[in-house]
CSV table of C-alpha atoms in Angstrom, one decimal:
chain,number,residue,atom,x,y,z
A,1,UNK,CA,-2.6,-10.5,-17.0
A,2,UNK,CA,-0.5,-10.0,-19.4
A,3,UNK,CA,2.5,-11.6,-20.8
A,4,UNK,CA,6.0,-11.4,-21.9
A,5,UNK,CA,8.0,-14.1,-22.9
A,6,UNK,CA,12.3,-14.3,-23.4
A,7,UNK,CA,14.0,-16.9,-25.5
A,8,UNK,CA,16.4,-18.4,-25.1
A,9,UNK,CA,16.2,-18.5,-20.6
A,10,UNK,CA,20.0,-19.3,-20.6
A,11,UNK,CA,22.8,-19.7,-23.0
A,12,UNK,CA,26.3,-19.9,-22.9
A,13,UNK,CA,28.4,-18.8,-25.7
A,14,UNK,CA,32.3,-18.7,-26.6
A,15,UNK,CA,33.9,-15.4,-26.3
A,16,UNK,CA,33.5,-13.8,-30.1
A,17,UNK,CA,29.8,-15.0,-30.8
A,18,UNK,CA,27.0,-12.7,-31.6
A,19,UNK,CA,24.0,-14.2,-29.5
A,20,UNK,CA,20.3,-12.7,-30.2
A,21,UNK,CA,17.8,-12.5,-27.4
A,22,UNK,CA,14.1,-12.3,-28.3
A,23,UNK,CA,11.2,-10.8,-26.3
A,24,UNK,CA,7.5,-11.2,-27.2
A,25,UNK,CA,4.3,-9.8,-25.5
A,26,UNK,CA,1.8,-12.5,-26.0
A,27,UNK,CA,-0.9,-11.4,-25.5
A,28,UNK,CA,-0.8,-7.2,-26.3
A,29,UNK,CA,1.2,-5.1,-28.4
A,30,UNK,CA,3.6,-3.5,-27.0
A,31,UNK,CA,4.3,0.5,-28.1
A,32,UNK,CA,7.8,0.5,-25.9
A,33,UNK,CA,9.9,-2.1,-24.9
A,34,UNK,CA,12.9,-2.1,-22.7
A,35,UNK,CA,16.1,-3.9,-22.0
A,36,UNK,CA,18.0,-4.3,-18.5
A,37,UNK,CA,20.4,-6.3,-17.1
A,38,UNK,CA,20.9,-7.0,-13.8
A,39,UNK,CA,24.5,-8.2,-12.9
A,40,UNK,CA,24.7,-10.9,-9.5
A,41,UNK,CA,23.6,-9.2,-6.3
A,42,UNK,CA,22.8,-5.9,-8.1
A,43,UNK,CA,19.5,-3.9,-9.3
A,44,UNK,CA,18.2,-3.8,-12.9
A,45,UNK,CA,20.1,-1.1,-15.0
A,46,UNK,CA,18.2,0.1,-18.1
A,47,UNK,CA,20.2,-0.4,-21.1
A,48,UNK,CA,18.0,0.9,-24.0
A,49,UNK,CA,14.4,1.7,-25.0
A,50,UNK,CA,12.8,0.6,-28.0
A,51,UNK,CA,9.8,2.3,-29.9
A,52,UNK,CA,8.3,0.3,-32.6
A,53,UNK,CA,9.4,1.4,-36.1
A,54,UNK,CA,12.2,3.6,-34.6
A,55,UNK,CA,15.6,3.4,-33.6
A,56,UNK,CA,15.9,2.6,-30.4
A,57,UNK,CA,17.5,4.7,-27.4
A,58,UNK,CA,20.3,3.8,-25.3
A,59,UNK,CA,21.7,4.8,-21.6
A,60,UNK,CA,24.5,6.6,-21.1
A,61,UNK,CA,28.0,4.0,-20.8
A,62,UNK,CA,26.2,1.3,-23.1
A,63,UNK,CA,27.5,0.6,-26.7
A,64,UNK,CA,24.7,1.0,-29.2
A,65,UNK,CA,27.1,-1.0,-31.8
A,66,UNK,CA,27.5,-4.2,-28.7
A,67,UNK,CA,23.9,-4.1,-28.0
A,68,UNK,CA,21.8,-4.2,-31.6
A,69,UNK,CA,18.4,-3.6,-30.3
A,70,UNK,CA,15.3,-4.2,-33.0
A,71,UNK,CA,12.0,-3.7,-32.1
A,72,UNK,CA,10.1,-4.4,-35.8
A,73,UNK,CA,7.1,-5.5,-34.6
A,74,UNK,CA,4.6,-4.6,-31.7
A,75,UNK,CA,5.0,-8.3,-30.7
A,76,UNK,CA,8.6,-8.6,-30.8
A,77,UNK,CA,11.9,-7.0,-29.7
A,78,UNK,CA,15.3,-8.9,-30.4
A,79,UNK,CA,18.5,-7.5,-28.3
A,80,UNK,CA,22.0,-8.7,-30.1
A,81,UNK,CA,25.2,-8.9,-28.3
A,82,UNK,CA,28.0,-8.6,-30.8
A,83,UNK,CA,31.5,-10.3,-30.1
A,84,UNK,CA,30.5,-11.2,-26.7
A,85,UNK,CA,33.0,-11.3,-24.1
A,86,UNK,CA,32.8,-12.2,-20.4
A,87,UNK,CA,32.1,-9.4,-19.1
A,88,UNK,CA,28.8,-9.4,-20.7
A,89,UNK,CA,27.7,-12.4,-19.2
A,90,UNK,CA,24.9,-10.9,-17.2
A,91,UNK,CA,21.2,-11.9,-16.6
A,92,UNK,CA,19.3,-9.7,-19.5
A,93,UNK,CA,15.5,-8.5,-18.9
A,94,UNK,CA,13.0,-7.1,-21.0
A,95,UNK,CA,9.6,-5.0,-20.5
A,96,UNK,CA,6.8,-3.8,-22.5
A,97,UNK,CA,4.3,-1.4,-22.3
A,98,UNK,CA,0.5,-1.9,-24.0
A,99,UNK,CA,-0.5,0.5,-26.3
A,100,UNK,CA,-2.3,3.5,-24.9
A,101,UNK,CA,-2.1,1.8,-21.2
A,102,UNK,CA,-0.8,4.2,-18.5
A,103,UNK,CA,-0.5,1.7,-15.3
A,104,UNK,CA,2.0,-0.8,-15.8
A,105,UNK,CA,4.8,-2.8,-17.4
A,106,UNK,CA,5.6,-6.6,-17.8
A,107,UNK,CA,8.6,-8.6,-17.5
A,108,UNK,CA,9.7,-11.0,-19.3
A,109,UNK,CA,11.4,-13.9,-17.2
A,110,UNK,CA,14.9,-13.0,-18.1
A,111,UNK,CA,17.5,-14.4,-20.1
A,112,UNK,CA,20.9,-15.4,-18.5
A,113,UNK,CA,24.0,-15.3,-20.8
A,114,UNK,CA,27.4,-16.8,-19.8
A,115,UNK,CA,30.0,-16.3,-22.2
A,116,UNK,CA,32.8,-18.2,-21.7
B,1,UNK,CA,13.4,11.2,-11.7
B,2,UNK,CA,12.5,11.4,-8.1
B,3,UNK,CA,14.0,8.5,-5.9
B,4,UNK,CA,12.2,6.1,-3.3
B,5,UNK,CA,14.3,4.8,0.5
B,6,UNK,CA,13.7,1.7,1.3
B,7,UNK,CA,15.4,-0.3,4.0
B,8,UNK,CA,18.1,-2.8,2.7
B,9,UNK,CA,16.0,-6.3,3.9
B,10,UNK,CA,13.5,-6.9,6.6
B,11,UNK,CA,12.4,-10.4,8.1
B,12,UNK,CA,8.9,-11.7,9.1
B,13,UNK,CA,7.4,-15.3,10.0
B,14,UNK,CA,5.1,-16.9,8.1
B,15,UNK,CA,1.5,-15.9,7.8
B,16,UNK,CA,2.2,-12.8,9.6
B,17,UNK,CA,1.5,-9.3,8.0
B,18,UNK,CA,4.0,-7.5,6.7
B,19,UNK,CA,4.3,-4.0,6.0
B,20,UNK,CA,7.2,-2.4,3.6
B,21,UNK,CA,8.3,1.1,4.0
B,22,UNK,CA,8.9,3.2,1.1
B,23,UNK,CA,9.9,7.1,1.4
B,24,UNK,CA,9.6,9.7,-1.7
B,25,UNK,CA,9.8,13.0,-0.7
B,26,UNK,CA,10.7,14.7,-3.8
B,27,UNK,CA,7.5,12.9,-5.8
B,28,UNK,CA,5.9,15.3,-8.2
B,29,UNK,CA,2.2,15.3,-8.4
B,30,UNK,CA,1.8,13.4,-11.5
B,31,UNK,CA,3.8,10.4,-10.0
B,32,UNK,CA,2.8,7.2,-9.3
B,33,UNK,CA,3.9,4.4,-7.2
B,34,UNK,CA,4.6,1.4,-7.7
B,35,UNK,CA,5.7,-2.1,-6.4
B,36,UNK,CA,7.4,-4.6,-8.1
B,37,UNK,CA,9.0,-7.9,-6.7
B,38,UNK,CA,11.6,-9.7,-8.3
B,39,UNK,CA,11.8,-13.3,-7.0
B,40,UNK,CA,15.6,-15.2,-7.6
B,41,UNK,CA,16.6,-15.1,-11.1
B,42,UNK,CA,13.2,-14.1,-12.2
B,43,UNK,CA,12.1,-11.2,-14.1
B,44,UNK,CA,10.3,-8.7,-11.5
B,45,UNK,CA,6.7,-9.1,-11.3
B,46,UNK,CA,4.2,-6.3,-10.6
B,47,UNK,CA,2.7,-5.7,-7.4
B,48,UNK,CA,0.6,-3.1,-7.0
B,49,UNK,CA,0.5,0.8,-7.9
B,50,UNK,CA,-1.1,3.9,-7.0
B,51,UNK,CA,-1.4,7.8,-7.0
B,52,UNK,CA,-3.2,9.4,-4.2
B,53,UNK,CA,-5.7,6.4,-2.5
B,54,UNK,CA,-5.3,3.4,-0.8
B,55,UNK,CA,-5.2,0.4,-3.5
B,56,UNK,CA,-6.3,-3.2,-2.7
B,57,UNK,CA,-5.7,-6.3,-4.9
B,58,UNK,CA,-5.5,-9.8,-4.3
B,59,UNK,CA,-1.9,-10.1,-3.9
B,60,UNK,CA,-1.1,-6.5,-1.5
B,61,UNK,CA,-2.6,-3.7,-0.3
B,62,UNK,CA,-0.8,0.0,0.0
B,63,UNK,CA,-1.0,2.5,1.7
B,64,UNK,CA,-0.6,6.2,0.4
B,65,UNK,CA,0.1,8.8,3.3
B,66,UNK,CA,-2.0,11.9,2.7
B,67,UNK,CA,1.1,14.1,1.8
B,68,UNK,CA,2.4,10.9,-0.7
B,69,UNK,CA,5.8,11.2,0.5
B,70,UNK,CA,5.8,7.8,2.0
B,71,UNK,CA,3.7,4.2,1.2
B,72,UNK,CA,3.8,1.4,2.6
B,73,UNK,CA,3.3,-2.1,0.7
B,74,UNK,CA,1.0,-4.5,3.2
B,75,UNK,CA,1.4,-7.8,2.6
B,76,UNK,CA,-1.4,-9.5,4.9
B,77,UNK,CA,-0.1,-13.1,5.6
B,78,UNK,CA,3.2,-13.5,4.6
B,79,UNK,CA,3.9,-17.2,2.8
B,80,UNK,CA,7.6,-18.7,1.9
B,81,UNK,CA,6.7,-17.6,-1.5
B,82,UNK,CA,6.5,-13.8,-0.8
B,83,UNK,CA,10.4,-13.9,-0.2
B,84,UNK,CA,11.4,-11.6,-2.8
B,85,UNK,CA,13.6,-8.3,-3.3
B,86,UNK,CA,10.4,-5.4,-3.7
B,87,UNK,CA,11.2,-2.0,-5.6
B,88,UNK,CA,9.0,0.9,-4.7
B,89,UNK,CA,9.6,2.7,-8.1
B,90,UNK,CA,8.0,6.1,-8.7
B,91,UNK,CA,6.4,6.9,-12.6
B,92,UNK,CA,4.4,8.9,-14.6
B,93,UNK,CA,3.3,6.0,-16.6
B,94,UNK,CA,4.4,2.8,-18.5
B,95,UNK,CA,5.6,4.9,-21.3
B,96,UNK,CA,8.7,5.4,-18.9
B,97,UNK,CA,11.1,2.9,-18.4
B,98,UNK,CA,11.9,1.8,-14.6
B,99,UNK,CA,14.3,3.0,-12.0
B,100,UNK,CA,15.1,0.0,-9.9
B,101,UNK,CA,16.9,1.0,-6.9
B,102,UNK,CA,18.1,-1.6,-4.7
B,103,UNK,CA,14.9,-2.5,-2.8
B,104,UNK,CA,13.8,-4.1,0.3
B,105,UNK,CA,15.2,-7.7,0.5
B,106,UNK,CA,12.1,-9.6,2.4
B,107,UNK,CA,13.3,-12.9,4.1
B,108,UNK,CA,10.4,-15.2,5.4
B,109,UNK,CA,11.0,-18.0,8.0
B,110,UNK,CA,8.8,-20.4,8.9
């Protein structure tokens, strides 16, 4: 089937730092990409979707100028949190969707962030 | 974006079938259904998806009641490794993104 990949799987970073997240489909290219985050014990919460070439579009509540999302290829999607503080620490997913397919999405494995 | 019920958690034994409920009564006709699992700290993984038939595939089988207000996800011998949180999400098609509610939490014992 096909895949997504996340890097880095886990970082920690001070409270200030930018950290980029990066999300590749491997293996297809990916029109639409989207980033959740799922917070302990909770369900995924969409935070943004991402067209190739475009800007991307954010849920309501979630800070487009925090969350940098660039989706510049059809392989690869990069989500930047700016100034990170501790309350971002969160586990961060993303998903893509293959050009012209209308079954299903992939997941990447997830990224967890701990900012200290 | 019509929602899905499903009970908080359910428990089965190992190798035995297990069959999670899933109600949609407000699904439109040009919904589909589908099932993902999310094992701990994983991303979720598809399961299986359908419109108006049954659907078999090596990992599940569902179940589509004629009126599609309800499915039911069949998993036929449950192993240690199906122990897993499972969305039934309702979509038009990938082009949409998700709405995760808080699933079924499936504890196996052995």
């Amino acid at each position: 089937g096909a895949v997504v990949s996340q890097h880095p799987s886990w970082v920690i970073c001070k409270s200030g730092t930018s950290v980029k997240i990066e999300c590749r489909s491997l293996d297809f290219q990916a029109t639409t990409m989207f980033w959740y985050r799922q917070f302990p014990k909770q369900s995924l919460m969409l935070m943004a979707t991402s067209n190739e070439g475009s800007k991307a579009t954010y849920e309501q509540g979630v800070e487009k100028d925090k969350f940098l999302i660039n989706h510049a290829s059809l392989t690869l999607s990069t989500l930047t949190v700016t100034s990170a503080h501790p309350e971002d620490s969160s586990f961060y997913i993303c998903s893509a969707s293959a050009a012209g397919a209308t079954d299903t999405q992939y997941f990447g494995p997830g990224t967890r962030l701990t900012v200290l | 974006d019509a929602k899905t019920t499903q009970p908080n958690s359910m428990e089965s034994n190992e190798e035995e079938p297990v069959h999670l409920p899933c109600n949609h009564s407000t699904i439109s006709g040009t919904d589909y259904i589908h099932w993902y699992r999310q094992l701990p700290s994983q991303g979720p993984e598809y399961v299986i998806h359908g419109l108006t038939s049954n659907v078999n595939n090596r990992m599940a089988s569902l179940a589509i009641a004629e009126d599609r207000k309800s499915s039911t996800l069949i998993l036929h011998r449950a192993t240690l490794r199906d122990a897993a949180v499972y969305y039934c999400i309702l979509s038009r098609n990938s082009g949409y993104a998700l709405n995760f509610g808080k699933g079924t939490s499936l504890l196996v014992t052995p």
